[in-house]
Structure formats: structure tokens, C-alpha cells
């Protein structure tokens, strides 16, 4: 089974706009996968549907074989999501932002506290643990979102434009961190509009434009054609 299998996925927003026109995609377990495309191509819509933040119009999505329409609770356990917008409670401390998330997954408090410590340390946020999250810089907030998404140790980590607005030095260290997760077996899916980012990190790539997949191949094969 694939980590992610998307078949003939369509999305028409209430405005009538057709954001996805029959997307087919598969991502293998352990892959480092990029969904590349210009602004407005449908990347966030695809990610939103994967984690059921956006309703699809038609098509099928399975996560490790679990159809999200039939068994979302199970499918959701596999996913950690780092959305583009900061969506944590800004008045909560950094530590609590991470452990509160654990509550959604029924994770024991002691385990949650240990994991929060581990990931906040790895993401260089431990010295901010008692600070209200609104006080963090943009790059720190981004890293906090990553720590939060990892609290249930998901099989698949999905990052929507993870390095948007992040300076080059931090971008590199985030890349290293994400690579490390992948080396330890986590399937990574990221969206980006920089080919360079996909090229530096990913193994396989799908290119989306105007709601359609126009290419789905390995990075190596893609670079040969350019
Ligand atoms: P990307 O992430 O690739 O930039 P999105 O998935 O965010 O693209 O958006 C795809 C298209 O759908 C864009 O043209 C966007 O304006 C449109 N869109 C996104 N959300 C909505 C919405 N809620 N209602 C109508 N159109 C939307
Ligand atoms: P609700 O049922 O109110 O939508 P959820 O439990 O789905 O609440 O989500 C709570 C918060 O966690 C939201 O901010 C959402 O964006 C985020 N979230 C949902 N699913 C995931 C996930 N798999 N990984 C990380 N964050 C998630």
C-alpha cells in the first residue's frame, strides 16, 4: 500500500472556481516527496483535503489504505501537518502549544511532556518553552509548528511551504532536520514553489499547475529533461 493515494480528486469551491481538476498522485512509504507549483496551482487545496480541513468535491483519498471518507479517525493518526498559516493559540506557552496537541491524539501526559522536550530541543526552542508563543520570531513559530506536528510521531509529515519567509540560514537547518526525520523513516511531503528546494531535498516530485498534475517523476529524471 501507498502512504498516500489520491485518485481523480476534484475540488470546486463555493465560488464556482475549480481548484483541482482530477488529481492523481501516489506517495510511497519512506519517500521524500515534493508537490511543486506556482501560487494558486492547488497545492494547499490538495493538502487541505488530505487532512480533511477542506472538503473535496469528488475523488478518493487513502492514507496507508484507509479511505478518508470511511475511516478518517484512523487515517488522521498517520499524518502530521504543518500548515502555512500559524494557527496555534498565541497566548499559550511554547511548551503548552506542543502538549495541547497531544490531547487530540489521546497521548498520555507524561509521554507528551517527554516528546515535547525532545522535539523542542531538537528544533532549538527549548529555552523558549515558557514564553508565550506570540513572542516568537517567524522562524521560531515555523519550528514550533513542526514540533507540534510531530507530537504523535506520525508516519507522514506534510509541510505546506515550510520555508516561506524563512531566512537562508534557518532554511538550511530546517532542511537538515527534515532530512533527518526522513532518514529515520518518516515519509515527507512538502509543497513548494521553489524548484531549488525540491531539488535539494526530495526524491520524487509532482508538478501541479492550474489544478492539474503535469509531471510526476523522480527529481533525477526531471533534472535531465531541463
Ligand atoms: P497554492 O497552494 O498552490 O497556492 P491553493 O490551493 O491555495 O493554491 O489555491 C488554488 C486556487 O483556488 C487559487 O486560485 C485560489 O485562489 C483558489 N481558492 C483557494 N481557496 C479558495 C476558496 N476558499 N474559495 C475560492 N477559491 C479558492
Ligand atoms: P477540529 O475537530 O476542531 O477541526 P482537530 O482535532 O481536527 O480539531 O484539529 C485541532 C488542531 O490541530 C487544528 O489547529 C488543526 O489545524 C490541527 N491539526 C489537525 N490535524 C492535525 C494533524 N494531523 N497534525 C497536526 N495538526 C493537526
PDB file of C-alpha atoms and ligand atoms in Angstrom:
ATOM      1  CA  UNK A   1       0.000   0.000   0.000  1.00  0.00           C
ATOM      2  CA  UNK A   2       0.981   3.553  -0.629  1.00  0.00           C
ATOM      3  CA  UNK A   3       1.424   6.088   2.147  1.00  0.00           C
ATOM      4  CA  UNK A   4      -0.842   8.383   0.160  1.00  0.00           C
ATOM      5  CA  UNK A   5      -3.036   7.509  -2.786  1.00  0.00           C
ATOM      6  CA  UNK A   6      -5.104  10.227  -4.427  1.00  0.00           C
ATOM      7  CA  UNK A   7      -7.405   9.310  -7.325  1.00  0.00           C
ATOM      8  CA  UNK A   8      -9.275  11.663  -9.615  1.00  0.00           C
ATOM      9  CA  UNK A   9      -9.504  14.316  -6.924  1.00  0.00           C
ATOM     10  CA  UNK A  10     -11.634  17.308  -7.793  1.00  0.00           C
ATOM     11  CA  UNK A  11     -12.379  20.441  -5.873  1.00  0.00           C
ATOM     12  CA  UNK A  12     -14.786  23.183  -6.810  1.00  0.00           C
ATOM     13  CA  UNK A  13     -15.007  25.978  -4.262  1.00  0.00           C
ATOM     14  CA  UNK A  14     -18.347  27.580  -3.475  1.00  0.00           C
ATOM     15  CA  UNK A  15     -17.323  30.497  -5.640  1.00  0.00           C
ATOM     16  CA  UNK A  16     -17.534  28.046  -8.554  1.00  0.00           C
ATOM     17  CA  UNK A  17     -13.769  28.043  -9.018  1.00  0.00           C
ATOM     18  CA  UNK A  18     -12.377  24.645  -9.949  1.00  0.00           C
ATOM     19  CA  UNK A  19      -9.147  24.384  -7.945  1.00  0.00           C
ATOM     20  CA  UNK A  20      -8.456  20.682  -8.632  1.00  0.00           C
ATOM     21  CA  UNK A  21      -9.430  19.077 -11.930  1.00  0.00           C
ATOM     22  CA  UNK A  22      -8.841  15.379 -11.349  1.00  0.00           C
ATOM     23  CA  UNK A  23      -5.567  14.967  -9.492  1.00  0.00           C
ATOM     24  CA  UNK A  24      -3.892  11.552  -9.348  1.00  0.00           C
ATOM     25  CA  UNK A  25      -0.934  11.086  -7.047  1.00  0.00           C
ATOM     26  CA  UNK A  26       0.780   8.332  -5.128  1.00  0.00           C
ATOM     27  CA  UNK A  27       3.450   8.700  -2.486  1.00  0.00           C
ATOM     28  CA  UNK A  28       5.352   5.670  -1.281  1.00  0.00           C
ATOM     29  CA  UNK A  29       6.153   4.991   2.323  1.00  0.00           C
ATOM     30  CA  UNK A  30       9.534   6.474   3.212  1.00  0.00           C
ATOM     31  CA  UNK A  31       9.538   8.861   0.263  1.00  0.00           C
ATOM     32  CA  UNK A  32      10.626  12.477   0.342  1.00  0.00           C
ATOM     33  CA  UNK A  33       8.067  13.963  -1.978  1.00  0.00           C
ATOM     34  CA  UNK A  34       7.599  17.463  -3.341  1.00  0.00           C
ATOM     35  CA  UNK A  35       4.418  18.961  -4.713  1.00  0.00           C
ATOM     36  CA  UNK A  36       5.767  21.821  -6.768  1.00  0.00           C
ATOM     37  CA  UNK A  37       3.766  24.525  -8.471  1.00  0.00           C
ATOM     38  CA  UNK A  38       3.209  28.253  -8.777  1.00  0.00           C
ATOM     39  CA  UNK A  39       0.963  30.222  -6.442  1.00  0.00           C
ATOM     40  CA  UNK A  40      -2.656  29.308  -6.975  1.00  0.00           C
ATOM     41  CA  UNK A  41      -1.881  25.908  -8.545  1.00  0.00           C
ATOM     42  CA  UNK A  42      -3.830  23.930  -5.939  1.00  0.00           C
ATOM     43  CA  UNK A  43      -1.122  22.783  -3.533  1.00  0.00           C
ATOM     44  CA  UNK A  44      -2.782  23.973  -0.320  1.00  0.00           C
ATOM     45  CA  UNK A  45      -6.145  22.700  -1.510  1.00  0.00           C
ATOM     46  CA  UNK A  46      -4.644  19.242  -2.014  1.00  0.00           C
ATOM     47  CA  UNK A  47      -3.007  19.313   1.424  1.00  0.00           C
ATOM     48  CA  UNK A  48      -6.203  20.653   2.992  1.00  0.00           C
ATOM     49  CA  UNK A  49      -8.195  17.753   1.579  1.00  0.00           C
ATOM     50  CA  UNK A  50      -5.586  15.230   2.727  1.00  0.00           C
ATOM     51  CA  UNK A  51      -6.017  16.326   6.321  1.00  0.00           C
ATOM     52  CA  UNK A  52      -9.768  16.968   5.961  1.00  0.00           C
ATOM     53  CA  UNK A  53      -9.581  20.694   6.578  1.00  0.00           C
ATOM     54  CA  UNK A  54     -11.113  21.154   3.126  1.00  0.00           C
ATOM     55  CA  UNK A  55     -13.987  19.069   1.709  1.00  0.00           C
ATOM     56  CA  UNK A  56     -13.359  17.505  -1.666  1.00  0.00           C
ATOM     57  CA  UNK A  57     -15.957  17.624  -4.424  1.00  0.00           C
ATOM     58  CA  UNK A  58     -15.179  14.135  -5.716  1.00  0.00           C
ATOM     59  CA  UNK A  59     -12.436  11.554  -5.936  1.00  0.00           C
ATOM     60  CA  UNK A  60     -10.737   9.263  -3.498  1.00  0.00           C
ATOM     61  CA  UNK A  61      -8.011   9.744  -0.909  1.00  0.00           C
ATOM     62  CA  UNK A  62      -6.441   6.871   1.006  1.00  0.00           C
ATOM     63  CA  UNK A  63      -3.783   7.105   3.681  1.00  0.00           C
ATOM     64  CA  UNK A  64      -1.997   3.801   4.240  1.00  0.00           C
ATOM     65  CA  UNK A  65      -5.004   2.226   2.603  1.00  0.00           C
ATOM     66  CA  UNK A  66      -7.546   3.945   4.873  1.00  0.00           C
ATOM     67  CA  UNK A  67     -10.154   5.803   2.860  1.00  0.00           C
ATOM     68  CA  UNK A  68     -10.546   9.235   4.496  1.00  0.00           C
ATOM     69  CA  UNK A  69     -14.293   9.151   3.825  1.00  0.00           C
ATOM     70  CA  UNK A  70     -14.712   5.870   5.642  1.00  0.00           C
ATOM     71  CA  UNK A  71     -12.119   5.999   8.370  1.00  0.00           C
ATOM     72  CA  UNK A  72     -10.789   9.479   8.890  1.00  0.00           C
ATOM     73  CA  UNK A  73     -10.003   8.928  12.574  1.00  0.00           C
ATOM     74  CA  UNK A  74      -7.589   6.149  11.650  1.00  0.00           C
ATOM     75  CA  UNK A  75      -6.186   7.922   8.604  1.00  0.00           C
ATOM     76  CA  UNK A  76      -5.526  11.064  10.618  1.00  0.00           C
ATOM     77  CA  UNK A  77      -3.270   9.220  13.065  1.00  0.00           C
ATOM     78  CA  UNK A  78      -0.772   8.717  10.239  1.00  0.00           C
ATOM     79  CA  UNK A  79      -0.480  12.408   9.441  1.00  0.00           C
ATOM     80  CA  UNK A  80       1.354  15.309  10.973  1.00  0.00           C
ATOM     81  CA  UNK A  81       0.592  18.594   9.287  1.00  0.00           C
ATOM     82  CA  UNK A  82       2.464  21.883   9.247  1.00  0.00           C
ATOM     83  CA  UNK A  83       0.044  24.326   7.604  1.00  0.00           C
ATOM     84  CA  UNK A  84       1.178  27.547   6.019  1.00  0.00           C
ATOM     85  CA  UNK A  85      -0.641  29.806   8.455  1.00  0.00           C
ATOM     86  CA  UNK A  86       0.310  29.920  12.100  1.00  0.00           C
ATOM     87  CA  UNK A  87      -2.755  28.501  13.789  1.00  0.00           C
ATOM     88  CA  UNK A  88      -1.741  27.900  17.387  1.00  0.00           C
ATOM     89  CA  UNK A  89      -3.067  29.733  20.408  1.00  0.00           C
ATOM     90  CA  UNK A  90      -0.690  32.679  20.654  1.00  0.00           C
ATOM     91  CA  UNK A  91      -1.302  33.136  24.381  1.00  0.00           C
ATOM     92  CA  UNK A  92      -0.217  29.600  25.176  1.00  0.00           C
ATOM     93  CA  UNK A  93       3.398  28.939  26.097  1.00  0.00           C
ATOM     94  CA  UNK A  94       5.587  27.206  23.547  1.00  0.00           C
ATOM     95  CA  UNK A  95       5.610  24.062  25.687  1.00  0.00           C
ATOM     96  CA  UNK A  96       1.828  24.034  26.031  1.00  0.00           C
ATOM     97  CA  UNK A  97       1.217  24.556  22.325  1.00  0.00           C
ATOM     98  CA  UNK A  98       3.003  21.258  21.761  1.00  0.00           C
ATOM     99  CA  UNK A  99       1.477  19.245  24.611  1.00  0.00           C
ATOM    100  CA  UNK A 100      -2.069  20.534  23.958  1.00  0.00           C
ATOM    101  CA  UNK A 101      -1.848  18.940  20.522  1.00  0.00           C
ATOM    102  CA  UNK A 102      -1.108  15.602  22.197  1.00  0.00           C
ATOM    103  CA  UNK A 103      -4.567  15.763  23.774  1.00  0.00           C
ATOM    104  CA  UNK A 104      -6.176  15.475  20.327  1.00  0.00           C
ATOM    105  CA  UNK A 105      -4.491  12.114  19.903  1.00  0.00           C
ATOM    106  CA  UNK A 106      -5.130  10.764  23.377  1.00  0.00           C
ATOM    107  CA  UNK A 107      -1.437  10.682  24.226  1.00  0.00           C
ATOM    108  CA  UNK A 108      -0.533  10.183  27.870  1.00  0.00           C
ATOM    109  CA  UNK A 109       0.580  13.440  29.553  1.00  0.00           C
ATOM    110  CA  UNK A 110       3.978  12.172  30.684  1.00  0.00           C
ATOM    111  CA  UNK A 111       4.789  10.824  27.241  1.00  0.00           C
ATOM    112  CA  UNK A 112       3.611  14.085  25.697  1.00  0.00           C
ATOM    113  CA  UNK A 113       5.869  16.101  28.013  1.00  0.00           C
ATOM    114  CA  UNK A 114       8.875  13.933  27.157  1.00  0.00           C
ATOM    115  CA  UNK A 115       8.257  14.205  23.440  1.00  0.00           C
ATOM    116  CA  UNK A 116       7.679  17.945  23.653  1.00  0.00           C
ATOM    117  CA  UNK A 117      11.042  18.299  25.379  1.00  0.00           C
ATOM    118  CA  UNK A 118      12.760  16.126  22.779  1.00  0.00           C
ATOM    119  CA  UNK A 119      11.368  17.968  19.761  1.00  0.00           C
ATOM    120  CA  UNK A 120      11.675  21.460  21.238  1.00  0.00           C
ATOM    121  CA  UNK A 121      15.326  20.697  21.985  1.00  0.00           C
ATOM    122  CA  UNK A 122      15.968  19.313  18.504  1.00  0.00           C
ATOM    123  CA  UNK A 123      14.327  22.369  16.983  1.00  0.00           C
ATOM    124  CA  UNK A 124      16.310  24.717  19.207  1.00  0.00           C
ATOM    125  CA  UNK A 125      13.270  26.092  21.028  1.00  0.00           C
ATOM    126  CA  UNK A 126      13.769  24.629  24.460  1.00  0.00           C
ATOM    127  CA  UNK A 127      14.988  27.874  26.004  1.00  0.00           C
ATOM    128  CA  UNK A 128      11.690  29.457  24.876  1.00  0.00           C
ATOM    129  CA  UNK A 129       9.458  26.779  26.353  1.00  0.00           C
ATOM    130  CA  UNK A 130       7.841  29.078  28.937  1.00  0.00           C
ATOM    131  CA  UNK A 131       7.429  32.035  26.600  1.00  0.00           C
ATOM    132  CA  UNK A 132       4.016  32.859  25.096  1.00  0.00           C
ATOM    133  CA  UNK A 133       4.143  31.712  21.511  1.00  0.00           C
ATOM    134  CA  UNK A 134       3.137  35.168  20.225  1.00  0.00           C
ATOM    135  CA  UNK A 135       6.581  36.406  21.342  1.00  0.00           C
ATOM    136  CA  UNK A 136       8.443  34.145  18.921  1.00  0.00           C
ATOM    137  CA  UNK A 137      10.007  35.253  15.651  1.00  0.00           C
ATOM    138  CA  UNK A 138       8.536  33.940  12.393  1.00  0.00           C
ATOM    139  CA  UNK A 139      11.211  31.273  12.032  1.00  0.00           C
ATOM    140  CA  UNK A 140      10.675  30.118  15.620  1.00  0.00           C
ATOM    141  CA  UNK A 141       6.920  29.930  15.058  1.00  0.00           C
ATOM    142  CA  UNK A 142       7.536  27.786  11.995  1.00  0.00           C
ATOM    143  CA  UNK A 143       9.707  25.420  14.053  1.00  0.00           C
ATOM    144  CA  UNK A 144       7.084  25.338  16.784  1.00  0.00           C
ATOM    145  CA  UNK A 145       4.531  24.195  14.207  1.00  0.00           C
ATOM    146  CA  UNK A 146       6.895  21.364  13.247  1.00  0.00           C
ATOM    147  CA  UNK A 147       7.382  20.279  16.875  1.00  0.00           C
ATOM    148  CA  UNK A 148       3.601  20.304  17.351  1.00  0.00           C
ATOM    149  CA  UNK A 149       3.004  18.232  14.224  1.00  0.00           C
ATOM    150  CA  UNK A 150       5.409  15.547  15.482  1.00  0.00           C
ATOM    151  CA  UNK A 151       3.856  15.017  18.909  1.00  0.00           C
ATOM    152  CA  UNK A 152       2.042  11.825  17.859  1.00  0.00           C
ATOM    153  CA  UNK A 153       5.109  10.640  15.912  1.00  0.00           C
ATOM    154  CA  UNK A 154       3.244  10.432  12.600  1.00  0.00           C
ATOM    155  CA  UNK A 155       4.282   8.181   9.720  1.00  0.00           C
ATOM    156  CA  UNK A 156       3.853  11.067   7.294  1.00  0.00           C
ATOM    157  CA  UNK A 157       4.824  14.682   7.845  1.00  0.00           C
ATOM    158  CA  UNK A 158       3.204  17.163   5.476  1.00  0.00           C
ATOM    159  CA  UNK A 159       4.679  20.640   5.245  1.00  0.00           C
ATOM    160  CA  UNK A 160       2.919  23.355   3.276  1.00  0.00           C
ATOM    161  CA  UNK A 161       5.554  25.831   2.036  1.00  0.00           C
ATOM    162  CA  UNK A 162       7.686  25.206   5.133  1.00  0.00           C
ATOM    163  CA  UNK A 163      10.378  27.738   4.400  1.00  0.00           C
ATOM    164  CA  UNK A 164       8.213  30.612   3.133  1.00  0.00           C
ATOM    165  CA  UNK A 165       9.514  33.765   4.750  1.00  0.00           C
ATOM    166  CA  UNK A 166      12.365  31.938   6.471  1.00  0.00           C
ATOM    167  CA  UNK A 167      15.905  33.268   6.066  1.00  0.00           C
ATOM    168  CA  UNK A 168      18.501  31.184   4.268  1.00  0.00           C
ATOM    169  CA  UNK A 169      20.421  30.078   7.358  1.00  0.00           C
ATOM    170  CA  UNK A 170      17.326  28.848   9.164  1.00  0.00           C
ATOM    171  CA  UNK A 171      16.074  27.304   5.940  1.00  0.00           C
ATOM    172  CA  UNK A 172      19.211  25.163   5.794  1.00  0.00           C
ATOM    173  CA  UNK A 173      18.862  23.998   9.391  1.00  0.00           C
ATOM    174  CA  UNK A 174      15.187  23.196   8.856  1.00  0.00           C
ATOM    175  CA  UNK A 175      16.108  21.197   5.780  1.00  0.00           C
ATOM    176  CA  UNK A 176      18.678  19.228   7.791  1.00  0.00           C
ATOM    177  CA  UNK A 177      16.134  18.499  10.480  1.00  0.00           C
ATOM    178  CA  UNK A 178      13.519  17.326   7.971  1.00  0.00           C
ATOM    179  CA  UNK A 179      16.109  15.194   6.161  1.00  0.00           C
ATOM    180  CA  UNK A 180      16.964  13.552   9.469  1.00  0.00           C
ATOM    181  CA  UNK A 181      13.313  12.666  10.041  1.00  0.00           C
ATOM    182  CA  UNK A 182      13.159  11.123   6.586  1.00  0.00           C
ATOM    183  CA  UNK A 183      16.341   9.133   7.207  1.00  0.00           C
ATOM    184  CA  UNK A 184      14.661   7.742  10.302  1.00  0.00           C
ATOM    185  CA  UNK A 185      11.746   6.522   8.220  1.00  0.00           C
ATOM    186  CA  UNK A 186       9.206   9.344   8.237  1.00  0.00           C
ATOM    187  CA  UNK A 187       7.572   9.921   4.867  1.00  0.00           C
ATOM    188  CA  UNK A 188       7.850  13.607   3.992  1.00  0.00           C
ATOM    189  CA  UNK A 189       5.590  15.567   1.675  1.00  0.00           C
ATOM    190  CA  UNK A 190       6.267  19.205   1.128  1.00  0.00           C
ATOM    191  CA  UNK A 191       4.764  21.811  -1.099  1.00  0.00           C
ATOM    192  CA  UNK A 192       6.926  24.496  -2.541  1.00  0.00           C
ATOM    193  CA  UNK A 193       7.130  26.897  -5.422  1.00  0.00           C
ATOM    194  CA  UNK A 194      10.939  26.715  -5.482  1.00  0.00           C
ATOM    195  CA  UNK A 195      12.372  24.018  -7.698  1.00  0.00           C
ATOM    196  CA  UNK A 196      15.622  24.538  -5.809  1.00  0.00           C
ATOM    197  CA  UNK A 197      14.006  23.448  -2.562  1.00  0.00           C
ATOM    198  CA  UNK A 198      12.560  20.323  -4.146  1.00  0.00           C
ATOM    199  CA  UNK A 199      15.872  19.600  -5.840  1.00  0.00           C
ATOM    200  CA  UNK A 200      17.944  19.893  -2.659  1.00  0.00           C
ATOM    201  CA  UNK A 201      15.710  17.681  -0.595  1.00  0.00           C
ATOM    202  CA  UNK A 202      13.317  15.453  -2.419  1.00  0.00           C
ATOM    203  CA  UNK A 203      13.416  12.145  -4.237  1.00  0.00           C
ATOM    204  CA  UNK A 204      10.148  12.299  -6.132  1.00  0.00           C
ATOM    205  CA  UNK A 205       8.153  15.196  -7.400  1.00  0.00           C
ATOM    206  CA  UNK A 206       4.788  16.080  -8.834  1.00  0.00           C
ATOM    207  CA  UNK A 207       4.292  19.355 -10.617  1.00  0.00           C
ATOM    208  CA  UNK A 208       0.860  20.883 -10.351  1.00  0.00           C
ATOM    209  CA  UNK A 209      -0.427  23.728 -12.463  1.00  0.00           C
ATOM    210  CA  UNK A 210      -3.938  25.161 -12.571  1.00  0.00           C
ATOM    211  CA  UNK A 211      -5.344  22.194 -10.680  1.00  0.00           C
ATOM    212  CA  UNK A 212      -3.725  19.518 -12.823  1.00  0.00           C
ATOM    213  CA  UNK A 213      -0.678  17.312 -12.338  1.00  0.00           C
ATOM    214  CA  UNK A 214       1.563  17.996 -15.320  1.00  0.00           C
ATOM    215  CA  UNK A 215       4.539  15.849 -14.308  1.00  0.00           C
ATOM    216  CA  UNK A 216       5.112  13.094 -11.764  1.00  0.00           C
ATOM    217  CA  UNK A 217       8.610  11.683 -11.710  1.00  0.00           C
ATOM    218  CA  UNK A 218      11.866  11.440  -9.795  1.00  0.00           C
ATOM    219  CA  UNK A 219      13.866  14.611  -9.288  1.00  0.00           C
ATOM    220  CA  UNK A 220      16.783  12.990 -11.129  1.00  0.00           C
ATOM    221  CA  UNK A 221      14.668  12.276 -14.191  1.00  0.00           C
ATOM    222  CA  UNK A 222      13.161  15.747 -14.100  1.00  0.00           C
ATOM    223  CA  UNK A 223      16.543  17.474 -13.975  1.00  0.00           C
ATOM    224  CA  UNK A 224      17.678  15.526 -17.032  1.00  0.00           C
ATOM    225  CA  UNK A 225      14.820  16.964 -19.063  1.00  0.00           C
ATOM    226  CA  UNK A 226      15.576  20.594 -18.142  1.00  0.00           C
TER     227      UNK A 226
HETATM  228  P1  LIG B   1      -1.493  27.044  -3.893  1.00  0.00           P
HETATM  229  O1  LIG B   1      -1.400  26.436  -2.536  1.00  0.00           O
HETATM  230  O2  LIG B   1      -0.855  26.191  -4.949  1.00  0.00           O
HETATM  231  O3  LIG B   1      -1.001  28.459  -3.942  1.00  0.00           O
HETATM  232  P2  LIG B   1      -4.349  26.960  -3.408  1.00  0.00           P
HETATM  233  O4  LIG B   1      -4.714  25.532  -3.287  1.00  0.00           O
HETATM  234  O5  LIG B   1      -4.213  27.773  -2.176  1.00  0.00           O
HETATM  235  O6  LIG B   1      -3.037  27.085  -4.315  1.00  0.00           O
HETATM  236  O7  LIG B   1      -5.420  27.685  -4.340  1.00  0.00           O
HETATM  237  C1  LIG B   1      -5.784  27.163  -5.615  1.00  0.00           C
HETATM  238  C2  LIG B   1      -6.779  28.085  -6.245  1.00  0.00           C
HETATM  239  O8  LIG B   1      -8.021  28.024  -5.542  1.00  0.00           O
HETATM  240  C3  LIG B   1      -6.357  29.555  -6.233  1.00  0.00           C
HETATM  241  O9  LIG B   1      -6.744  30.136  -7.459  1.00  0.00           O
HETATM  242  C4  LIG B   1      -7.145  30.124  -5.097  1.00  0.00           C
HETATM  243  O10 LIG B   1      -7.407  31.497  -5.313  1.00  0.00           O
HETATM  244  C5  LIG B   1      -8.412  29.305  -5.121  1.00  0.00           C
HETATM  245  N1  LIG B   1      -9.020  29.186  -3.788  1.00  0.00           N
HETATM  246  C6  LIG B   1      -8.421  28.776  -2.665  1.00  0.00           C
HETATM  247  N2  LIG B   1      -9.269  28.781  -1.630  1.00  0.00           N
HETATM  248  C7  LIG B   1     -10.462  29.207  -2.121  1.00  0.00           C
HETATM  249  C8  LIG B   1     -11.760  29.432  -1.558  1.00  0.00           C
HETATM  250  N3  LIG B   1     -11.997  29.197  -0.258  1.00  0.00           N
HETATM  251  N4  LIG B   1     -12.729  29.874  -2.387  1.00  0.00           N
HETATM  252  C9  LIG B   1     -12.495  30.088  -3.691  1.00  0.00           C
HETATM  253  N5  LIG B   1     -11.305  29.902  -4.286  1.00  0.00           N
HETATM  254  C10 LIG B   1     -10.291  29.468  -3.519  1.00  0.00           C
HETATM  255  P1  LIG B   2     -11.288  20.158  14.896  1.00  0.00           P
HETATM  256  O1  LIG B   2     -12.012  18.862  15.043  1.00  0.00           O
HETATM  257  O2  LIG B   2     -11.847  21.273  15.749  1.00  0.00           O
HETATM  258  O3  LIG B   2     -11.036  20.564  13.467  1.00  0.00           O
HETATM  259  P2  LIG B   2      -8.737  18.932  15.092  1.00  0.00           P
HETATM  260  O4  LIG B   2      -8.502  17.959  16.208  1.00  0.00           O
HETATM  261  O5  LIG B   2      -9.015  18.419  13.740  1.00  0.00           O
HETATM  262  O6  LIG B   2      -9.885  19.918  15.576  1.00  0.00           O
HETATM  263  O7  LIG B   2      -7.512  19.924  14.997  1.00  0.00           O
HETATM  264  C1  LIG B   2      -7.088  20.692  16.088  1.00  0.00           C
HETATM  265  C2  LIG B   2      -5.898  21.492  15.648  1.00  0.00           C
HETATM  266  O8  LIG B   2      -4.876  20.640  15.202  1.00  0.00           O
HETATM  267  C3  LIG B   2      -6.208  22.416  14.496  1.00  0.00           C
HETATM  268  O9  LIG B   2      -5.478  23.611  14.691  1.00  0.00           O
HETATM  269  C4  LIG B   2      -5.715  21.688  13.277  1.00  0.00           C
HETATM  270  O10 LIG B   2      -5.251  22.577  12.273  1.00  0.00           O
HETATM  271  C5  LIG B   2      -4.584  20.876  13.849  1.00  0.00           C
HETATM  272  N1  LIG B   2      -4.478  19.560  13.254  1.00  0.00           N
HETATM  273  C6  LIG B   2      -5.482  18.756  12.850  1.00  0.00           C
HETATM  274  N2  LIG B   2      -4.999  17.597  12.404  1.00  0.00           N
HETATM  275  C7  LIG B   2      -3.678  17.658  12.556  1.00  0.00           C
HETATM  276  C8  LIG B   2      -2.611  16.756  12.313  1.00  0.00           C
HETATM  277  N3  LIG B   2      -2.813  15.550  11.816  1.00  0.00           N
HETATM  278  N4  LIG B   2      -1.360  17.171  12.590  1.00  0.00           N
HETATM  279  C9  LIG B   2      -1.150  18.380  13.077  1.00  0.00           C
HETATM  280  N5  LIG B   2      -2.099  19.280  13.323  1.00  0.00           N
HETATM  281  C10 LIG B   2      -3.344  18.914  13.082  1.00  0.00           C
END
